[in-house]
Amino acid sequence: MPAEDDVVIPGAPASEPPALEEPTTPREPLPPKPDQRGPEAVSPTGSPTGAPTASRAQSGQYLTTAQGLRLQDTDHSLKAGARGPILLQDHHLREKITHFDHERIPERVVHARGAGAHGVFRSYGTAAKVTKAGFLAPDVETPVFVRFSTVLGSRGSADAVRDTRGFSTKFYTDEGTYDLVGNNIPVFFIQDGIKFPDVVHAAKPHPDREIPQAQSAHDTFWDFVSLHTEAQAHTMWNMSDRGIPRSYRTMEGFGVHTFRLVNAAGDTTLVKFHWKPKQGVHSLVWEEAQIINGMDPDFHRRDLADAIEAGAYPEWELGIQAFPDTEDQMFEGIDLLDPTKFVPEELAPVQPVGLMTLNANPTNFFAETEQVAFHPGHLVPGIDVTNDPLLQVRLFSYLDTQISRLGGPNFAQIPINRPHAPLNDMLRDGMHQTAVHAGVAPYRPNSLDGGCPFLAGQDMGAFVDVPEAVAESIKERRTPASFDDHYSQARLFFRSLGAVEQDHVIQAYTFELGKCFETPIRERQLQALANIDAGLCAAVAAGLGMPAPEATEQVPDRDLSPALSQLGATWPVAGRVVGIITDSSSDLAQVAAARTALDGEGMVPLVIAPTGGTLSGDGLSLTVQRTFLTARSTEFDALIVAGGQVPAPDATAGRDAKAGNPAGSPDPRVAIMLSEAYRHAKAIGAWGSGSDVLAAAGIPAEAPGISAGDAGAPVAAGISSLLAAHRAWDRFPATGQPSQGN
């Protein structure tokens, strides 16, 4: 049986364990942890330096000023006597405090709360026939940095809120940096970017009280989306389980807009980009998300970092939906320039073009994740934009935002943003200029610098804007008539979901609208729901104690899209977290066998015990990762019970309110964990006395999603099989699919 250290448990904060006493022998800084990697070492002008990625980290054994002057004291200010006033000449104090005062940069207006990781993208070459983009040629590997985020909350908000998630990828190609800046929802709230300040102002906390934070369950949001009915499609996605993903690793990504690809012959194709997670698309349930936001507000960023540290590298396939580049830019009656519309995969299959693997955590969150700057206008030859009116505004807005947020126009020189291609841009000076430019002629044509830089021809990889014809027209402020359908895709999405998922949508609308104070806003949104689906509207209205209105618009029915449902398939289980509940009476040999079996499937097994430390017996010693006090069901995808019958010493209301007043077996915290996991349709396993614990917690052994047996390894195998479907949804039958008739 493998040694315990063979099972990688993520979470160590440093690359080596700390000493008990304060270290006093000078030494070089510790290296990064094995799971970490910094930005590639390139110069501010894009030249490879050959230096290791850690070369920008601090160096030397001794504390210095920012100019390299060694210091003998950083704990005491320079004063006029031990009790005297501090002297203005204390240069170290002023440098240290001034820098601290300016440590925080303005956070992003939206997508402020995020997490990032390094990785690599390997192209399959299947896109080569529609684009000349070099990073999509056969077998090309390209370094990437990805940032995931919520939209509404501040940097200090919680992760598992109901919200849209950002999914942005920076490709460091040898033709320049390409940014695919998207979301986990393929449609957007608005059709024209001029409304972007409005929807964000409506969704953000109310300006008078700065509440509620990181949520859409309030009057201004629903006032906006009920008046701007083009937002109903995106809102429907947000009210579905897509709004509360299980993790970034199990989240789909979309480029949202339609882009134009150009191949080597100059032929053009319209496409939509998709990221498909190899582990499948999975979500939380609402009560689970609420508990998580109290117990672990960092749930999603911790999950991403821990998975990478444990070697369970997240993977996504990049795919494209391809459409003919026709003059009307329509496909099957869907306007491809309308960002509130998606194209069902049954009409245009997603064709895989490459695989992205995230395999390293950042070395420094601020330097990388916080300072990374994305822009949909960062393009490469072979990829161009379209006239989508939301995309057109983003091309201006993102660049403008980065200049403000990152202190000037030279944000591309920050290491995480530096291109991995030669750079000769004739841009000079400005705040935070770190390149030392040579030459005297930053203009062209010139002769004083030998004519450099020169213009590149198309045959030398230059970017050439697609020469699209612009029809004669009138200057005006309006959208085409094809943008006027605001309900059919929301109906298509809702009716394509499984009955369980539809129940969750009903619950989400009822909760969110129930938080609105003003009755007219609830009435207005119910009217929109009536136009989408009568059964949905009736169920939400009943929950609000309000009458359900009749539809006011005739909405066309479309063929359903089974691809929109998250249910019905099986997926790899690598990276799933399984808690093993133990105590002093547990058979540690069986616990070790279960851990080995789970680890062999790429899962992360965590031992939960009454207290911290180790469990010893049977010639084994197992480290405890969680205790009954610190564990909660929401951290785990599944639970296995191998103990927990005897209440722990701190199982008193005065020490832990969750413990209540224990009257016997099992420990009340164990009962809570199991009850929550059961309610949330999670897989639960048990063997031996663990089955008695399940019975004491009121969990029937014959219920769906229960793996019972006589030994650890078979129970772990059963858990693996159950987790492949994510949840045991058949444990709780849906209340019934709402009427689909109007």
XYZ file of C-alpha atoms in Angstrom:
742
model
C 0.000 0.000 0.000
C 1.447 3.409 -0.901
C 2.778 5.638 1.846
C 0.492 8.398 2.991
C 2.752 11.049 1.461
C 2.039 9.585 -1.979
C -1.448 11.122 -1.819
C -1.083 14.821 -2.663
C -3.177 16.989 -0.350
C -3.225 20.606 -1.600
C -3.094 23.665 0.613
C 0.524 24.026 1.797
C 1.159 27.808 1.827
C 4.924 27.640 1.165
C 7.365 25.524 -0.799
C 8.846 24.021 2.371
C 7.503 23.546 5.911
C 8.273 26.400 8.326
C 10.648 26.059 11.275
C 9.191 26.227 14.765
C 11.584 28.985 15.828
C 12.260 32.191 13.890
C 14.992 31.459 11.306
C 18.102 33.588 11.882
C 20.654 32.143 9.453
C 20.684 34.204 6.228
C 19.571 32.329 3.102
C 18.238 33.055 -0.369
C 14.436 33.420 -0.822
C 12.468 30.191 -1.063
C 11.682 29.022 -4.605
C 8.048 29.003 -5.795
C 5.941 25.974 -4.960
C 5.987 23.199 -7.589
C 2.489 24.154 -8.731
C 3.416 27.796 -9.376
C 4.832 29.549 -12.409
C 5.279 33.236 -13.178
C 4.916 35.062 -16.510
C 7.486 34.126 -19.148
C 10.670 36.182 -18.906
C 10.462 38.521 -21.863
C 11.607 42.118 -22.044
C 9.180 45.061 -22.085
C 9.562 45.002 -25.859
C 8.814 41.304 -26.248
C 12.299 39.827 -26.584
C 13.002 36.509 -24.832
C 15.543 36.994 -22.055
C 16.324 33.349 -21.402
C 15.905 33.987 -17.695
C 13.848 31.631 -15.525
C 10.286 32.704 -14.787
C 11.262 33.368 -11.171
C 13.963 35.870 -12.184
C 11.712 38.828 -11.415
C 11.152 37.676 -7.843
C 13.037 39.164 -4.915
C 16.670 38.061 -4.619
C 19.465 38.187 -2.083
C 19.622 37.169 1.546
C 19.108 40.583 3.143
C 16.319 43.162 3.422
C 16.944 46.260 1.294
C 15.274 49.445 0.178
C 13.758 49.649 -3.312
C 17.158 50.858 -4.488
C 19.045 47.862 -3.069
C 20.399 49.476 0.137
C 20.697 46.872 2.910
C 18.782 47.601 6.103
C 19.509 46.677 9.685
C 16.101 47.590 11.146
C 12.586 47.770 9.740
C 10.630 47.664 13.019
C 11.472 51.082 14.462
C 11.090 54.578 13.016
C 13.978 57.029 13.227
C 13.107 59.304 16.168
C 14.633 62.159 18.131
C 15.377 59.953 21.124
C 13.577 56.793 22.162
C 10.439 58.777 23.085
C 10.904 61.618 20.682
C 9.035 62.587 17.514
C 9.766 60.784 14.253
C 12.229 62.554 11.983
C 11.352 63.601 8.435
C 14.723 62.320 7.259
C 13.687 58.652 7.822
C 13.936 57.707 4.157
C 13.173 54.044 4.815
C 9.982 54.868 6.726
C 8.778 57.227 4.005
C 9.503 54.743 1.214
C 7.865 51.870 3.088
C 4.719 53.787 4.066
C 4.348 55.589 0.741
C 4.469 52.318 -1.155
C 1.985 50.752 1.255
C -0.373 53.693 0.814
C -0.426 53.013 -2.912
C -0.511 49.205 -2.915
C -4.082 49.067 -4.113
C -4.951 49.966 -7.664
C -8.529 50.738 -8.692
C -10.391 47.459 -8.948
C -12.230 46.530 -12.100
C -15.680 48.104 -12.325
C -17.033 44.681 -13.289
C -15.279 41.305 -12.940
C -13.402 42.619 -9.875
C -13.487 39.261 -8.069
C -11.330 36.796 -9.960
C -8.812 33.964 -9.997
C -6.232 33.022 -12.603
C -3.861 30.301 -13.752
C -1.149 29.619 -16.313
C -1.386 26.891 -18.889
C -0.820 25.778 -22.434
C -3.064 25.522 -25.469
C -2.363 22.812 -28.048
C -4.028 23.182 -31.417
C -5.495 20.176 -33.185
C -5.056 21.919 -36.534
C -8.717 21.416 -37.428
C -9.265 25.172 -37.718
C -6.473 25.645 -40.259
C -8.901 25.465 -43.178
C -10.877 28.485 -41.907
C -8.157 30.654 -40.331
C -4.517 31.481 -40.957
C -3.984 32.234 -37.242
C -0.643 30.606 -36.456
C -1.594 29.353 -32.996
C -4.427 27.311 -34.562
C -2.112 25.508 -37.007
C -1.561 21.766 -36.435
C 0.178 20.799 -33.169
C 1.196 24.338 -32.218
C 1.548 24.869 -28.459
C 0.895 28.339 -27.072
C 1.337 29.588 -23.487
C -1.870 31.002 -21.983
C -3.053 32.811 -18.890
C -6.718 32.525 -17.925
C -8.723 34.678 -15.542
C -12.123 33.605 -14.222
C -14.352 36.031 -12.357
C -17.759 37.060 -11.156
C -19.305 40.218 -12.605
C -21.191 42.160 -9.942
C -19.235 41.845 -6.701
C -16.264 43.784 -5.422
C -12.872 42.180 -4.872
C -13.952 41.334 -1.332
C -17.202 39.612 -2.275
C -17.967 35.891 -2.187
C -17.333 33.414 -4.995
C -20.463 31.239 -5.087
C -23.017 33.993 -5.726
C -25.635 33.777 -8.464
C -23.962 35.717 -11.231
C -22.463 35.542 -14.679
C -18.819 34.430 -14.699
C -16.039 35.866 -16.806
C -13.841 33.432 -18.764
C -10.956 35.298 -20.409
C -7.915 33.738 -22.059
C -4.674 35.433 -23.092
C -2.807 33.527 -25.821
C 0.879 34.509 -26.002
C 1.288 33.674 -29.686
C 4.387 34.320 -31.778
C 2.275 36.645 -33.957
C 1.264 38.828 -31.012
C -1.075 38.494 -28.051
C -4.607 37.275 -28.729
C -7.307 37.750 -26.073
C -10.524 35.725 -26.120
C -12.613 37.674 -23.609
C -15.845 35.841 -22.787
C -18.328 34.608 -20.212
C -19.835 31.324 -19.049
C -23.112 32.359 -20.701
C -23.274 32.685 -24.513
C -25.696 35.611 -24.576
C -25.489 39.061 -23.045
C -27.970 41.363 -21.312
C -27.924 44.089 -23.934
C -27.660 44.375 -27.702
C -25.771 47.655 -27.930
C -22.742 48.600 -25.845
C -24.084 52.092 -25.244
C -26.319 50.498 -22.586
C -23.429 48.868 -20.751
C -23.101 51.592 -18.087
C -26.859 51.333 -17.534
C -27.038 47.576 -16.972
C -23.985 47.667 -14.699
C -25.376 50.575 -12.684
C -28.649 48.678 -12.333
C -26.981 45.435 -11.284
C -24.482 46.950 -8.859
C -25.442 47.703 -5.219
C -27.936 50.517 -4.775
C -25.902 53.740 -4.664
C -27.558 55.112 -1.523
C -26.707 52.153 0.747
C -24.121 50.155 -1.226
C -26.219 47.009 -0.773
C -26.840 44.297 -1.765
C -23.333 43.166 -2.668
C -22.590 40.624 -5.411
C -26.154 39.682 -6.222
C -28.972 40.582 -8.578
C -31.828 40.011 -6.094
C -32.823 43.653 -5.783
C -35.116 46.258 -7.299
C -32.789 48.158 -9.615
C -31.632 45.033 -11.453
C -35.145 43.697 -12.045
C -36.392 47.175 -12.890
C -33.822 47.325 -15.691
C -34.286 43.827 -17.136
C -38.076 44.006 -17.013
C -37.992 47.301 -18.923
C -35.229 46.222 -21.335
C -36.756 42.920 -22.369
C -33.781 42.115 -24.604
C -32.162 41.066 -21.266
C -34.651 38.234 -20.685
C -32.558 35.606 -22.486
C -29.449 36.287 -20.413
C -31.518 36.527 -17.237
C -32.995 33.088 -17.920
C -29.499 31.594 -18.159
C -28.515 33.394 -14.953
C -31.547 32.050 -13.077
C -30.654 28.530 -14.177
C -27.980 26.399 -12.549
C -25.451 28.072 -14.870
C -25.582 31.062 -12.506
C -24.030 29.053 -9.637
C -21.306 26.817 -11.144
C -19.757 24.062 -9.025
C -16.299 25.325 -9.907
C -14.436 27.217 -12.575
C -13.167 23.797 -13.679
C -16.693 22.642 -14.527
C -17.808 25.822 -16.256
C -18.411 26.306 -19.956
C -17.010 29.378 -21.687
C -18.262 31.382 -24.652
C -16.857 34.170 -26.783
C -20.431 35.622 -26.808
C -19.987 37.528 -30.069
C -19.714 36.361 -33.648
C -16.178 36.775 -35.002
C -14.816 36.550 -38.524
C -12.035 34.128 -39.406
C -9.827 34.561 -42.484
C -7.860 31.724 -44.073
C -4.693 31.834 -46.131
C -6.674 32.249 -49.354
C -8.572 35.234 -47.954
C -11.852 33.352 -47.555
C -13.923 34.375 -44.541
C -16.102 32.406 -42.128
C -18.237 33.641 -39.248
C -17.720 31.770 -35.976
C -18.706 31.610 -32.332
C -16.107 30.354 -29.827
C -16.876 27.773 -27.127
C -14.837 26.367 -24.235
C -16.005 22.852 -23.276
C -14.721 21.568 -19.890
C -13.458 18.000 -20.067
C -15.040 17.284 -16.677
C -18.461 18.397 -17.859
C -20.658 21.343 -16.898
C -21.794 21.087 -13.276
C -23.415 23.428 -10.783
C -24.225 23.944 -7.130
C -27.710 23.868 -5.653
C -28.978 27.090 -4.133
C -28.861 26.160 -0.444
C -25.383 24.755 -0.947
C -24.214 28.032 -2.513
C -25.662 30.042 0.376
C -23.819 27.920 2.935
C -20.587 28.130 0.937
C -20.687 31.922 0.855
C -20.718 31.950 4.640
C -18.352 29.047 5.277
C -15.829 29.655 2.482
C -16.234 32.847 0.415
C -13.097 31.833 -1.514
C -14.605 28.526 -2.641
C -14.015 28.834 -6.386
C -10.532 30.339 -6.303
C -9.465 27.785 -3.671
C -10.876 24.924 -5.761
C -8.951 26.040 -8.851
C -5.646 26.481 -7.033
C -5.984 23.240 -5.056
C -6.807 21.209 -8.162
C -3.700 22.481 -9.953
C -1.537 21.895 -6.887
C -2.903 18.341 -6.592
C -2.054 17.660 -10.248
C -5.705 17.427 -11.344
C -5.112 19.931 -14.151
C -8.318 21.504 -15.501
C -8.829 21.066 -19.230
C -11.140 22.626 -21.809
C -11.524 22.006 -25.509
C -11.803 25.123 -27.622
C -14.450 24.708 -30.294
C -16.064 26.798 -32.988
C -19.493 26.984 -34.522
C -18.935 27.957 -38.140
C -21.405 29.842 -40.350
C -21.256 31.085 -43.937
C -20.213 34.737 -44.146
C -23.343 35.827 -46.022
C -24.349 39.395 -46.683
C -27.238 39.299 -44.196
C -25.111 37.534 -41.514
C -28.079 35.381 -40.509
C -28.181 31.649 -39.755
C -31.406 29.645 -39.496
C -33.338 32.823 -38.767
C -30.900 33.947 -36.041
C -29.115 37.274 -36.459
C -25.460 36.499 -35.806
C -24.735 40.108 -34.866
C -27.264 40.102 -32.004
C -25.305 39.314 -28.793
C -28.503 38.328 -26.972
C -28.890 35.304 -29.275
C -27.112 31.947 -29.357
C -27.149 29.248 -32.019
C -28.277 25.809 -30.742
C -25.587 23.179 -31.155
C -28.069 20.925 -32.922
C -28.172 23.483 -35.751
C -24.419 24.182 -35.818
C -22.282 21.567 -34.028
C -19.293 22.758 -32.016
C -16.140 21.587 -33.800
C -13.122 21.044 -31.457
C -9.991 22.931 -32.553
C -7.645 22.560 -29.567
C -7.110 21.636 -25.930
C -6.230 24.018 -23.097
C -4.651 22.694 -19.904
C -4.120 24.889 -16.842
C -1.043 23.519 -15.095
C 0.424 26.257 -12.882
C -0.825 28.685 -10.271
C 0.364 32.299 -10.242
C 3.407 33.124 -8.156
C 1.892 36.447 -7.116
C -1.830 37.220 -7.298
C -1.467 40.986 -7.644
C 1.306 40.960 -10.232
C -0.484 38.433 -12.416
C -4.192 37.889 -11.764
C -4.945 41.439 -10.654
C -2.814 43.230 -13.243
C -3.602 41.077 -16.261
C -5.316 43.237 -18.866
C -7.618 41.751 -21.508
C -8.986 43.500 -24.571
C -11.131 42.011 -27.383
C -9.155 44.182 -29.797
C -5.975 42.206 -29.126
C -6.175 40.237 -32.375
C -3.856 38.189 -34.569
C -3.849 37.620 -38.338
C -6.720 35.326 -39.249
C -9.153 36.554 -36.578
C -11.186 39.717 -37.044
C -14.224 41.349 -35.476
C -17.743 41.866 -36.813
C -20.238 44.716 -36.573
C -21.914 43.331 -33.452
C -22.868 46.638 -31.734
C -21.864 45.347 -28.292
C -18.477 44.159 -29.544
C -17.866 47.440 -31.346
C -18.214 49.377 -28.076
C -16.075 46.861 -26.178
C -13.249 47.559 -28.638
C -13.119 51.090 -27.231
C -14.144 50.482 -23.632
C -11.620 47.821 -22.639
C -8.597 49.782 -23.779
C -9.884 52.930 -22.114
C -10.489 51.032 -18.864
C -6.998 49.512 -18.737
C -5.360 52.918 -19.172
C -7.284 54.218 -16.173
C -7.033 51.147 -13.962
C -3.358 50.344 -14.526
C -2.047 53.888 -14.376
C -1.310 54.789 -17.968
C -0.840 53.575 -21.525
C 2.100 51.240 -20.803
C 0.082 48.469 -19.142
C 1.301 46.045 -21.839
C 4.772 46.252 -20.260
C 3.598 44.675 -16.999
C 5.164 41.180 -17.069
C 1.886 39.257 -17.221
C 0.786 41.366 -20.199
C 4.026 41.330 -22.195
C 3.704 39.774 -25.646
C 5.939 36.862 -26.599
C 6.552 38.314 -30.047
C 9.061 40.994 -31.149
C 7.746 44.468 -30.380
C 8.580 47.692 -32.242
C 5.557 49.956 -31.839
C 6.939 53.555 -31.948
C 4.914 54.265 -28.781
C 7.021 56.295 -26.362
C 7.126 57.677 -22.842
C 4.010 57.848 -20.660
C 3.406 56.759 -17.099
C 5.240 53.612 -16.005
C 7.467 53.357 -19.071
C 9.899 50.526 -18.298
C 11.380 49.939 -21.748
C 14.566 51.852 -22.561
C 13.991 52.691 -26.197
C 16.945 53.312 -28.479
C 17.103 55.406 -31.621
C 16.068 58.967 -32.396
C 13.242 58.519 -34.894
C 10.062 56.989 -33.459
C 8.160 57.849 -36.611
C 8.032 56.574 -40.153
C 9.185 56.875 -42.753
C 12.525 57.863 -41.316
C 16.161 57.689 -42.400
C 17.906 58.487 -39.114
C 17.119 55.041 -37.650
C 17.861 53.301 -40.937
C 14.174 53.294 -41.848
C 13.273 50.935 -38.979
C 10.548 49.963 -38.202
C 9.264 48.874 -41.604
C 5.748 47.904 -42.639
C 5.077 44.204 -43.147
C 3.224 42.804 -46.100
C 0.424 40.307 -45.801
C 2.898 37.608 -46.771
C 4.985 38.536 -43.718
C 2.160 37.980 -41.212
C 0.734 41.485 -41.097
C -2.775 41.965 -39.773
C -5.090 43.027 -42.583
C -8.587 44.229 -41.819
C -11.164 42.313 -43.826
C -12.252 44.612 -46.677
C -15.938 44.352 -45.829
C -18.311 46.369 -47.982
C -20.231 49.052 -46.083
C -23.658 49.608 -47.589
C -24.914 53.099 -48.244
C -27.133 54.023 -45.321
C -28.517 56.768 -43.131
C -26.775 57.894 -39.958
C -29.247 56.947 -37.208
C -29.681 55.421 -33.734
C -31.632 52.161 -34.031
C -31.247 48.404 -34.313
C -32.367 46.145 -37.150
C -35.795 44.515 -36.964
C -34.113 41.107 -36.499
C -33.085 42.279 -33.005
C -36.729 42.678 -31.914
C -37.367 39.081 -30.784
C -36.691 39.184 -27.032
C -38.467 36.043 -25.819
C -38.109 33.044 -28.130
C -34.595 32.125 -27.046
C -35.453 32.437 -23.352
C -38.352 30.046 -24.047
C -36.078 27.699 -26.001
C -33.559 27.609 -23.160
C -36.123 26.991 -20.393
C -38.010 24.291 -22.258
C -34.770 22.490 -23.175
C -33.875 21.945 -19.518
C -34.663 18.825 -17.518
C -37.502 18.910 -15.014
C -35.083 19.218 -12.065
C -33.336 22.144 -13.736
C -36.674 23.816 -14.451
C -37.532 23.514 -10.750
C -34.280 25.329 -9.965
C -35.127 28.131 -12.422
C -38.540 28.574 -10.783
C -36.897 28.706 -7.365
C -34.332 31.279 -8.543
C -36.912 33.648 -10.050
C -39.116 33.308 -6.969
C -36.219 34.050 -4.624
C -34.866 36.989 -6.623
C -38.215 38.661 -7.238
C -39.181 37.969 -3.628
C -36.280 40.223 -2.603
C -37.693 43.132 -4.619
C -39.571 45.728 -2.587
C -41.658 47.307 -5.333
C -44.743 45.368 -6.492
C -44.810 46.953 -9.987
C -41.336 45.547 -10.711
C -42.469 42.041 -9.797
C -45.619 42.485 -11.917
C -43.588 43.691 -14.889
C -41.176 40.739 -14.702
C -44.064 38.278 -14.351
C -45.429 39.711 -17.579
C -42.123 38.921 -19.286
C -42.242 35.370 -17.891
C -45.793 34.969 -19.196
C -44.499 35.723 -22.675
C -41.751 33.112 -22.198
C -43.692 30.199 -20.681
C -47.089 30.146 -18.980
C -46.181 27.316 -16.622
C -43.017 29.073 -15.483
C -44.926 32.301 -14.902
C -47.696 30.545 -12.947
C -45.225 28.745 -10.667
C -43.240 31.914 -9.906
C -46.417 33.954 -9.389
C -47.711 31.353 -6.933
C -44.499 31.587 -4.940
C -44.824 35.361 -4.837
C -48.519 35.224 -3.910
C -49.459 37.193 -7.014
C -51.750 36.512 -9.971
C -50.162 35.182 -13.141
C -50.754 37.498 -16.115
C -51.635 36.358 -19.634
C -49.118 36.561 -22.441
C -49.135 39.789 -24.431
C -46.943 38.621 -27.317
C -47.103 35.705 -29.707
C -43.692 34.058 -29.373
C -42.581 31.504 -31.979
C -41.701 28.019 -30.780
C -38.348 26.577 -31.812
C -36.977 23.059 -31.744
C -35.575 22.208 -28.305
C -31.821 21.955 -27.744
C -30.887 19.004 -25.481
C -27.300 20.302 -25.405
C -28.464 23.088 -23.074
C -29.183 20.669 -20.228
C -26.410 19.716 -17.813
C -28.059 16.362 -17.023
C -27.893 12.894 -18.527
C -24.195 12.347 -19.342
C -21.226 10.974 -17.408
C -17.887 12.723 -16.968
C -14.345 12.179 -15.630
C -14.045 12.482 -11.854
C -10.445 13.726 -11.566
C -10.169 16.630 -9.157
C -13.371 15.822 -7.261
C -13.038 16.250 -3.478
C -14.221 13.398 -1.235
C -14.414 13.666 2.550
C -13.842 10.488 4.601
C -15.461 10.802 8.044
C -13.461 8.888 10.659
C -12.882 8.580 14.398
C -10.807 6.497 16.793
C -12.926 3.401 16.115
C -12.402 3.461 12.332
C -10.621 0.633 10.556
C -7.650 2.656 9.301
C -6.571 -0.030 6.866
C -9.910 0.333 5.090
C -9.696 4.129 5.269
C -6.230 3.962 3.685
C -7.555 1.625 0.994
C -10.375 4.040 0.190
C -7.916 6.958 0.017
C -5.663 5.028 -2.332
C -8.576 4.075 -4.579
C -9.848 7.666 -4.749
C -6.364 9.046 -5.362
C -5.886 6.503 -8.137
C -8.896 8.023 -9.920
C -7.359 11.509 -9.621
C -9.715 12.579 -6.840
C -8.647 14.412 -3.666
C -9.466 12.426 -0.489
C -9.567 14.442 2.752
C -9.723 12.757 6.158
C -12.262 14.261 8.576
C -11.898 13.389 12.270
C -13.103 14.632 15.689
C -9.852 16.542 16.260
C -6.788 17.497 14.250
C -3.459 15.696 14.233
C -3.217 12.066 13.220
C -5.193 8.856 13.534
C -3.096 5.847 14.479
C -3.820 2.148 14.569
C -3.356 -1.075 12.647
C 0.251 -0.058 12.113
C -0.890 3.012 10.176
C -0.872 6.729 10.855
C -3.132 9.000 8.801
C -3.005 12.789 8.868
C -6.308 14.555 9.535
C -7.116 17.324 7.021
C -10.450 18.511 8.459
C -12.207 18.246 11.823
C -15.880 18.028 12.733
C -15.589 21.723 13.661
C -13.971 22.929 10.423
C -15.639 20.658 7.864
C -18.896 21.360 6.100
C -20.566 19.264 3.438
C -20.297 22.027 0.859
C -16.543 21.554 0.510
C -16.989 18.018 -0.758
C -18.445 16.443 -3.866
C -19.119 13.269 -1.890
C -18.808 11.910 1.644
C -17.738 8.465 2.845
C -18.569 7.448 6.411
C -16.033 5.301 8.245
C -16.750 6.602 11.750
C -18.229 9.604 13.551
C -20.403 7.729 15.982
C -18.923 9.206 19.148
C -19.335 12.983 19.681
C -16.036 14.870 19.730
C -14.881 16.682 22.906
C -16.008 20.061 21.522
C -19.509 18.847 20.645
C -21.192 21.356 22.940
C -23.272 24.382 22.057
C -20.843 26.642 23.905
C -17.928 25.508 21.733
C -19.710 24.985 18.413
C -23.324 25.987 17.923
C -23.644 23.399 15.162
C -23.116 20.733 17.804
C -26.248 21.668 19.735
C -26.768 19.407 22.729
C -25.645 15.929 21.702
C -27.702 13.183 23.232
C -25.847 10.300 21.629
C -24.513 9.036 18.343
C -23.493 10.364 15.880
C -21.678 13.640 16.497
C -24.218 16.365 15.553
C -21.757 17.973 13.103
C -21.482 14.659 11.274
C -25.270 14.437 11.149
C -25.419 17.971 9.690
C -22.792 17.157 7.059
C -24.628 14.026 5.991
C -28.049 15.699 6.051
C -26.799 18.541 3.851
C -25.033 16.206 1.434
C -28.191 14.109 1.181
C -30.407 17.175 0.573
C -27.990 18.426 -2.062
C -28.183 15.083 -3.940
C -24.507 14.249 -3.382
C -23.028 10.763 -3.425
C -22.617 9.205 0.037
C -20.738 6.018 0.904
C -20.364 3.895 4.024
C -19.069 0.568 5.219
C -19.189 -1.274 8.539
C -20.275 0.959 11.415
C -20.561 3.849 8.970
C -23.875 2.389 7.850
C -25.128 2.805 11.430
C -24.117 6.454 11.307
C -26.142 6.914 8.091
C -29.152 5.316 9.735
C -28.777 7.515 12.825
C -28.630 10.576 10.547
C -31.913 9.512 8.948
C -30.422 8.559 5.569
C -31.974 5.417 4.051
C -29.362 2.977 2.775
C -31.520 2.143 -0.251
C -31.813 5.757 -1.418
C -30.389 6.693 -4.832
C -26.782 7.833 -4.743
C -25.700 5.677 -1.763
C -22.658 3.395 -2.059
C -22.662 0.841 0.763
C -20.332 -2.130 1.210
C -18.042 -4.079 3.495
C -14.703 -2.469 2.619
C -13.170 0.868 1.714
C -12.023 0.234 -1.848
C -15.376 -1.062 -3.198
C -17.244 1.812 -1.568
C -14.768 4.267 -3.123
C -15.352 2.639 -6.519
C -19.086 3.129 -6.067
C -18.531 6.778 -5.185
C -16.468 7.233 -8.354
C -19.264 5.778 -10.454
C -21.867 8.017 -8.818
C -19.739 11.161 -9.155
C -19.460 10.644 -12.906
C -23.060 11.898 -13.088
C -22.281 14.743 -10.637
C -25.434 14.357 -8.494
C -28.052 11.749 -7.686
C -30.882 13.864 -9.082
C -33.320 10.957 -8.959
C -33.118 11.080 -5.164
C -35.706 13.865 -5.233
C -38.164 13.692 -8.150
C -38.988 17.033 -9.735
C -42.291 18.626 -8.868
C -43.372 18.262 -12.469
C -42.457 20.013 -15.687
C -44.376 23.279 -15.993
C -46.954 23.678 -18.711
C -45.356 24.677 -21.971
C -48.474 26.092 -23.493
C -49.525 29.700 -23.646
